[in-house]
mmCIF file of C-alpha atoms in Angstrom:
data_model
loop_
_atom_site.group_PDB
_atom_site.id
_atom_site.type_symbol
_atom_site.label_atom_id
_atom_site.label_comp_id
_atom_site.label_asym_id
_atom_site.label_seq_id
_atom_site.Cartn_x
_atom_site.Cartn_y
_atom_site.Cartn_z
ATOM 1 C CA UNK A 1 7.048 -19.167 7.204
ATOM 2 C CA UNK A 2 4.784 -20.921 4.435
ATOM 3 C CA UNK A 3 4.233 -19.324 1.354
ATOM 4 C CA UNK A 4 2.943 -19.942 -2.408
ATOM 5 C CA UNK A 5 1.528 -18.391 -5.340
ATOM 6 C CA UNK A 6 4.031 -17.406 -7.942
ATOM 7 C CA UNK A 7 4.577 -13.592 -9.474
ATOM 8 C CA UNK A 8 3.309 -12.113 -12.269
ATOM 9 C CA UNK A 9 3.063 -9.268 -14.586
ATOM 10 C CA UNK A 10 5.141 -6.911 -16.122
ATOM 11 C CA UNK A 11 8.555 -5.826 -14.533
ATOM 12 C CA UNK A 12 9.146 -2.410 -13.737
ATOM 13 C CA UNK A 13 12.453 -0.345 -14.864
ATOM 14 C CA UNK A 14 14.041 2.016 -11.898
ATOM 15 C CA UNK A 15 16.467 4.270 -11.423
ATOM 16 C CA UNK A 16 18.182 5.698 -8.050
ATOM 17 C CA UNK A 17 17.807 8.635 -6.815
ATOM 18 C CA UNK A 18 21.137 9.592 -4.778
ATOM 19 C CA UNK A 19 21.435 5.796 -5.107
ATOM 20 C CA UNK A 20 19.088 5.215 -2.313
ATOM 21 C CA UNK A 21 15.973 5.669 -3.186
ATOM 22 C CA UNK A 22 13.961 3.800 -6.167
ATOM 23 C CA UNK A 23 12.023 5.914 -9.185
ATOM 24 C CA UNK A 24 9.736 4.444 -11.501
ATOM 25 C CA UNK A 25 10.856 5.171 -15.305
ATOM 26 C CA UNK A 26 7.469 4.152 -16.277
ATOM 27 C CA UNK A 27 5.708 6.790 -14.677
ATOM 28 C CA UNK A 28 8.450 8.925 -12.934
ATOM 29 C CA UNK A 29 7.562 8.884 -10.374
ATOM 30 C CA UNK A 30 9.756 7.995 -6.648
ATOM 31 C CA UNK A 31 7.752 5.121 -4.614
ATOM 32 C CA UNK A 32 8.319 6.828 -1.446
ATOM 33 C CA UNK A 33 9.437 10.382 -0.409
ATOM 34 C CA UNK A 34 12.764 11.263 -0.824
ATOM 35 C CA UNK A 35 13.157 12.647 2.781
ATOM 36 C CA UNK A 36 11.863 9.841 4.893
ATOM 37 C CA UNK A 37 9.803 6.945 3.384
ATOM 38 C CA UNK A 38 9.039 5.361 6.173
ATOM 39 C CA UNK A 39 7.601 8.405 8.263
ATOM 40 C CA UNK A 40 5.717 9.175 5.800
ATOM 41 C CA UNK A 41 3.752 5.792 5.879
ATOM 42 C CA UNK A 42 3.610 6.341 9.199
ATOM 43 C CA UNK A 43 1.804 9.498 8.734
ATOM 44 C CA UNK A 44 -0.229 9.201 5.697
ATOM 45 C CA UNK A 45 -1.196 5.550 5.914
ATOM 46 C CA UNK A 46 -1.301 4.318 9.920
ATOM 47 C CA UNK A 47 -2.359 7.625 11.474
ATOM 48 C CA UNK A 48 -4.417 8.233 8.371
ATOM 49 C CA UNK A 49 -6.501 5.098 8.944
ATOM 50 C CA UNK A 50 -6.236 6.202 13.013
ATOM 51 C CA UNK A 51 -3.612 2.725 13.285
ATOM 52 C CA UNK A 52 -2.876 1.549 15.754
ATOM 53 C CA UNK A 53 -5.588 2.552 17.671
ATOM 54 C CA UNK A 54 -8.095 0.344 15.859
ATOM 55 C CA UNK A 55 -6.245 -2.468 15.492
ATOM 56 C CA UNK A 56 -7.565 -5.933 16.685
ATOM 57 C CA UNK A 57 -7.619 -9.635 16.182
ATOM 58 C CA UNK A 58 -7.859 -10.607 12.602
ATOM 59 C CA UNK A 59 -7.649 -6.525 11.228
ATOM 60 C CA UNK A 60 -7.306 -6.317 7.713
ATOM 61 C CA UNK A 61 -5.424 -3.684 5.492
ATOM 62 C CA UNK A 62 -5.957 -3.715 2.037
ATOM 63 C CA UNK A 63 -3.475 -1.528 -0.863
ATOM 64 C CA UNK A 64 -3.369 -0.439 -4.305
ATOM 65 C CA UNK A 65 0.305 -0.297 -4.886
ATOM 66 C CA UNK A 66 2.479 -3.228 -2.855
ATOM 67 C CA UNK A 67 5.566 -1.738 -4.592
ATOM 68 C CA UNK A 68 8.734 -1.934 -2.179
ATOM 69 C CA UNK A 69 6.484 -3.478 0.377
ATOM 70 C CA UNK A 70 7.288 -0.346 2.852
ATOM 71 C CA UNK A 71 3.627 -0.112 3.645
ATOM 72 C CA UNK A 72 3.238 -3.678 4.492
ATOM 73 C CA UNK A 73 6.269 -4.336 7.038
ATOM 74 C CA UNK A 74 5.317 -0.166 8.475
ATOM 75 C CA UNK A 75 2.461 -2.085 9.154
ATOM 76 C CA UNK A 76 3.716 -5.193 10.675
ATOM 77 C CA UNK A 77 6.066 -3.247 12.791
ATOM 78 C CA UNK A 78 3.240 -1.173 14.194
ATOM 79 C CA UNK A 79 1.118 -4.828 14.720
ATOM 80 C CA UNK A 80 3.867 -5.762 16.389
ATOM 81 C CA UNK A 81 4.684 -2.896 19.282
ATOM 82 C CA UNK A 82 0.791 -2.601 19.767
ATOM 83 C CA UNK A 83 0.871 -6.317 20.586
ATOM 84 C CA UNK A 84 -2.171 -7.663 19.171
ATOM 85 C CA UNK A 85 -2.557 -11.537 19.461
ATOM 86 C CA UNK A 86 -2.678 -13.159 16.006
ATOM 87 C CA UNK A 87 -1.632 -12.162 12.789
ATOM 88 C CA UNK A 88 -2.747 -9.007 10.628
ATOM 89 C CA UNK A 89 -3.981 -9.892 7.727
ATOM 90 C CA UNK A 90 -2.310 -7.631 4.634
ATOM 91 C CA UNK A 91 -3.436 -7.929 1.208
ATOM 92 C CA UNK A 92 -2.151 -5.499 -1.622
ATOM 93 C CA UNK A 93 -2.340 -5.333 -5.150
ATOM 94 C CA UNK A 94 0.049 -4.532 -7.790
ATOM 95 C CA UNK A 95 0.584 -4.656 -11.413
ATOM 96 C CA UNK A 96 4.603 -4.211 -11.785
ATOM 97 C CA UNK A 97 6.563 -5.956 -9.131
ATOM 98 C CA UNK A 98 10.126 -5.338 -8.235
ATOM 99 C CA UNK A 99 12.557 -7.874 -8.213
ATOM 100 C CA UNK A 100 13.745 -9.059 -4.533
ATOM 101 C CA UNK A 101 17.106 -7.412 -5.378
ATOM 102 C CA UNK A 102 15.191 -4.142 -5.872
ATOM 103 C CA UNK A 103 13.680 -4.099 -3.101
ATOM 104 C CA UNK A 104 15.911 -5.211 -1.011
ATOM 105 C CA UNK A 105 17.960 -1.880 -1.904
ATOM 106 C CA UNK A 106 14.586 0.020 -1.443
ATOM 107 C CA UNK A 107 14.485 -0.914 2.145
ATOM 108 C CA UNK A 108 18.002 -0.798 3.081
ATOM 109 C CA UNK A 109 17.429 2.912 4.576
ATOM 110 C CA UNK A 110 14.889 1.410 7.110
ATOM 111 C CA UNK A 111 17.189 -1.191 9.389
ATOM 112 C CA UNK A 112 14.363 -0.782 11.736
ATOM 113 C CA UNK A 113 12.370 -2.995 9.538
ATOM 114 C CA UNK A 114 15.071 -5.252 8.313
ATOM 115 C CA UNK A 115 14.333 -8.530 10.536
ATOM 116 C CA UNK A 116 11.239 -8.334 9.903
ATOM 117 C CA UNK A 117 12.001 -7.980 5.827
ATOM 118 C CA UNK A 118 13.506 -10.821 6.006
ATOM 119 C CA UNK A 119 10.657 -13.312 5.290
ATOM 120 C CA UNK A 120 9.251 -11.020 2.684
ATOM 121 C CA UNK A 121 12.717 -10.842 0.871
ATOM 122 C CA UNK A 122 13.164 -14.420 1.155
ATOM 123 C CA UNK A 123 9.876 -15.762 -0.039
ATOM 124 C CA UNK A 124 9.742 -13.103 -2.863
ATOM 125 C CA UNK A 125 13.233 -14.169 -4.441
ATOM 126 C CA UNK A 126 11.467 -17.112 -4.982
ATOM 127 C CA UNK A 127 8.182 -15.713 -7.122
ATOM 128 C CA UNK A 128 6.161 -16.222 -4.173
ATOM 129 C CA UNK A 129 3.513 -13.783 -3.260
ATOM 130 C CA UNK A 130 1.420 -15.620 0.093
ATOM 131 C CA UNK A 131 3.632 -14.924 3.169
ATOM 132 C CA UNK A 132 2.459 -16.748 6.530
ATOM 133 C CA UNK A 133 4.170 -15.431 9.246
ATOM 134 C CA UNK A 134 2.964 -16.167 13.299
ATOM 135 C CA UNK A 135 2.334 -12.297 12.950
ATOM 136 C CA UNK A 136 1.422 -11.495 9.446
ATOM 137 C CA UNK A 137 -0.740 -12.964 6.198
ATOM 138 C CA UNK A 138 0.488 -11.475 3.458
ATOM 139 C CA UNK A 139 -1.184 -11.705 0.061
ATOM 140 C CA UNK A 140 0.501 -9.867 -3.047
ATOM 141 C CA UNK A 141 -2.149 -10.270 -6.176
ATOM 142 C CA UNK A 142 -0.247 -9.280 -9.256
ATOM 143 C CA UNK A 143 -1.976 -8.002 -12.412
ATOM 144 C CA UNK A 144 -3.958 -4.975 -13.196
ATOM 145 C CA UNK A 145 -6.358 -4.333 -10.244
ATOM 146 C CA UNK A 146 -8.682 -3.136 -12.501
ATOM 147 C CA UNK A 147 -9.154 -6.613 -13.019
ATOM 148 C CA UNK A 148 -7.908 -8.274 -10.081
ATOM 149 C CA UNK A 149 -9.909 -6.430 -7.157
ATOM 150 C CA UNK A 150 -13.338 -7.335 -8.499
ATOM 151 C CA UNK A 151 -12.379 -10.846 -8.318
ATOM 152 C CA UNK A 152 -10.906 -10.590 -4.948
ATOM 153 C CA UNK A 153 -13.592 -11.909 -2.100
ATOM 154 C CA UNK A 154 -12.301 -10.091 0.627
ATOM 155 C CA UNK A 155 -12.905 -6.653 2.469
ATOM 156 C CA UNK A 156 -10.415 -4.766 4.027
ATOM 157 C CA UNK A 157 -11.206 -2.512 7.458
ATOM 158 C CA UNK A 158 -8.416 -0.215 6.466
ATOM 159 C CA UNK A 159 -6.945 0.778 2.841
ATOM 160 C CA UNK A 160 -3.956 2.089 1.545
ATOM 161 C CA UNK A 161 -4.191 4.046 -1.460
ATOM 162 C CA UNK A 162 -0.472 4.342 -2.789
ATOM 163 C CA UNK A 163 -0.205 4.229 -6.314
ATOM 164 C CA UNK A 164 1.658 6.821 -8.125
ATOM 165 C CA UNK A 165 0.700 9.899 -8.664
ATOM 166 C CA UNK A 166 -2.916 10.029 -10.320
ATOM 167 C CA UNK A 167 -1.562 12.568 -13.100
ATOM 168 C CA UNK A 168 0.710 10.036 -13.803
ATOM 169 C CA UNK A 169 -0.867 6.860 -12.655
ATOM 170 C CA UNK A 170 -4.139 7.491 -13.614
ATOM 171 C CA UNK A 171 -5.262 3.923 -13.677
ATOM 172 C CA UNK A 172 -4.964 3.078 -10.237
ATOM 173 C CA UNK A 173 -7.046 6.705 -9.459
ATOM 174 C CA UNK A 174 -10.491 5.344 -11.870
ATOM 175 C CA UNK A 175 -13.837 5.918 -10.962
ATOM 176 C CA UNK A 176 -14.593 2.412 -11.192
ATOM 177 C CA UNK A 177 -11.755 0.967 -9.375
ATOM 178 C CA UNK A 178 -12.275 3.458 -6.283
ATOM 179 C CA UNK A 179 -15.578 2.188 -6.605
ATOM 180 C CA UNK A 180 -14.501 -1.499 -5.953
ATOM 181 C CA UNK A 181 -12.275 -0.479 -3.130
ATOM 182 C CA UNK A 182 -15.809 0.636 -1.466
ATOM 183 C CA UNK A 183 -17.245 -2.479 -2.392
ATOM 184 C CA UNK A 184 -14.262 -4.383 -1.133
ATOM 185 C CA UNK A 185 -14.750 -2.061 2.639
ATOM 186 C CA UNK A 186 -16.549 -3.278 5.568
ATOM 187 C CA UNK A 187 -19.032 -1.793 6.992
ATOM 188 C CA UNK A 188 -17.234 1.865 8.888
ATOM 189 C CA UNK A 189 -13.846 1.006 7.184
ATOM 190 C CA UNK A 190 -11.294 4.172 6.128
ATOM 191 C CA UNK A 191 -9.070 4.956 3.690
ATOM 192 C CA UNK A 192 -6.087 7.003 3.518
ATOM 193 C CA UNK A 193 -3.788 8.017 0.575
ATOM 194 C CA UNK A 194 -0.864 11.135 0.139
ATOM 195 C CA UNK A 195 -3.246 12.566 -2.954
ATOM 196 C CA UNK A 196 -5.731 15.242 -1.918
ATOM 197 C CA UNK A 197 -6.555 15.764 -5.809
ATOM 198 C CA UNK A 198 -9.816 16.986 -6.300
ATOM 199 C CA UNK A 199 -11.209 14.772 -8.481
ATOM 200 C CA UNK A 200 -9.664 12.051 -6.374
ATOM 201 C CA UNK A 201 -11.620 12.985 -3.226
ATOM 202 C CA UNK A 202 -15.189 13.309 -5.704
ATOM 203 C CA UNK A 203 -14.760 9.890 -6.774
ATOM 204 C CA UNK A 204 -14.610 8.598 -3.436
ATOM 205 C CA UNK A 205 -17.148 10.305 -2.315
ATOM 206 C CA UNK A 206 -18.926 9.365 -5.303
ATOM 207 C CA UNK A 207 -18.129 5.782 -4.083
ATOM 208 C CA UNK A 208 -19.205 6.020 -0.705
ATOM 209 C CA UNK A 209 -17.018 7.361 1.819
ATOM 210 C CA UNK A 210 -16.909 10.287 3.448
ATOM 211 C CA UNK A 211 -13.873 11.943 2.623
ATOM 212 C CA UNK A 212 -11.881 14.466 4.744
ATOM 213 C CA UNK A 213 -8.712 16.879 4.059
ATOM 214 C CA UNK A 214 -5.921 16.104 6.689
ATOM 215 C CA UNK A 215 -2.476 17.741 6.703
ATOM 216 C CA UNK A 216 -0.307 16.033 4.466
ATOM 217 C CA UNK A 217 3.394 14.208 5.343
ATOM 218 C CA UNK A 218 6.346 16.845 4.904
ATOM 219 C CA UNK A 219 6.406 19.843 2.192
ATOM 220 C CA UNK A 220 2.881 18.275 1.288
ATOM 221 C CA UNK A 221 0.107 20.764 2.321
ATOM 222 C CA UNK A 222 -2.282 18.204 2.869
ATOM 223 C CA UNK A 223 -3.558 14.283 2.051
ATOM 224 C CA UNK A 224 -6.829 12.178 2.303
ATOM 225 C CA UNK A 225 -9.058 10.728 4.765
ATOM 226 C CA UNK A 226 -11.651 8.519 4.562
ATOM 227 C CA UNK A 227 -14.915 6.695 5.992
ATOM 228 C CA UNK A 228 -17.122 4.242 4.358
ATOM 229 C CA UNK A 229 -20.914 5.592 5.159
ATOM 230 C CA UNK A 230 -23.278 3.867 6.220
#
């Protein structure tokens, strides 16, 4: 494993649901469901974004919200049993990262995923934020993404939309930002994300995607789907 860049930005305070499962005090708000966090990644964010199926050499995910890093090793995991050759390439952004102890805790319901937490857990108790793994690049940018995605340089064939909820988040859920996530697409790249808000799915179409309604993970009636146009 080689990794580098060191953390920043503001901490986040949590508290612990039934002692297993993290809420943000800043915007109450749990980072994952408190039935099952990883199926519902699997749900909302791989089959949302039709994963594994379109997975190949040198795919790229992109995320607003790294927060436990669920998403990210859900993702590895599902690299992993599709057996592509390389590594996927992950990049997420996020404004208030957890400590390593934190998360840690956070993914101590998912021993499925624990060997391959182990790298992330490891580099991140020591501020660093590039992961290199023979299977996975890892990128965490820290900082407001409002600022941080328009100076990223990459594009992403699949994103993950997983900040908190946009009544409480409402940041993360801006016109302009969703419009740099299109900008930061390639060409016939998706989207998924839990939020089927209305105003949610006109700003992404207003940004460029053609957005669908797709039954949502759990008690949730329904989520979001999406395809950059043409």
């Amino acid at each position: 494993m080689n990794a580098g860049a060191v953390k920043q930005g503001s901490r986040t305070e949590l508290e612990w649901r039934d002692g297993i499962t993290p809420v943000s005090k800043r915007f109450d708000d749990p980072y994952y469901t408190l039935s099952n966090g990883l199926a519902e990644t699997r749900h909302v964010f791989l089959c949302g974004n039709d994963l594994p199926e379109r997975f190949r050499p040198g795919f790229h995910i992109a995320e607003l919200g790294f927060g436990t890093g669920l998403n990210a090793l859900a993702a590895l995991y599902c690299w992993k049993e599709a057996g592509v050759s390389g590594p996927l390439a992950f990049t997420s952004f996020e404004a208030f990262p957890l400590s390593m102890e934190e998360m840690a805790r956070a993914l101590a319901p998912f021993p499925e995923l624990g060997e391959l937490a182990m790298p992330l857990l490891e580099a991140w108790g020591m501020d660093e934020t590039r992961i290199s793994t023979p299977d996975l690049e890892l990128t965490v940018i820290t900082g407001d993404a409002r600022e941080t995605l328009p100076q990223w340089d990459g594009r992403a064939e699949a994103w993950l939309l997983d900040g908190f909820s946009p009544a409480k988040n409402p940041e993360l859920w801006e016109e302009s930002l969703l419009d740099e996530v299109a900008q930061h697409t390639s060409p016939g790249g998706t989207l998924a994300t839990y939020s089927a808000a209305g105003h949610v799915r006109e700003k992404l179409t207003h940004a460029g995607f053609e957005i669908t309604r797709a039954p949502g993970y759990g008690t949730k009636r329904h989520m979001t789907r999406g395809v950059l146009r043409p």
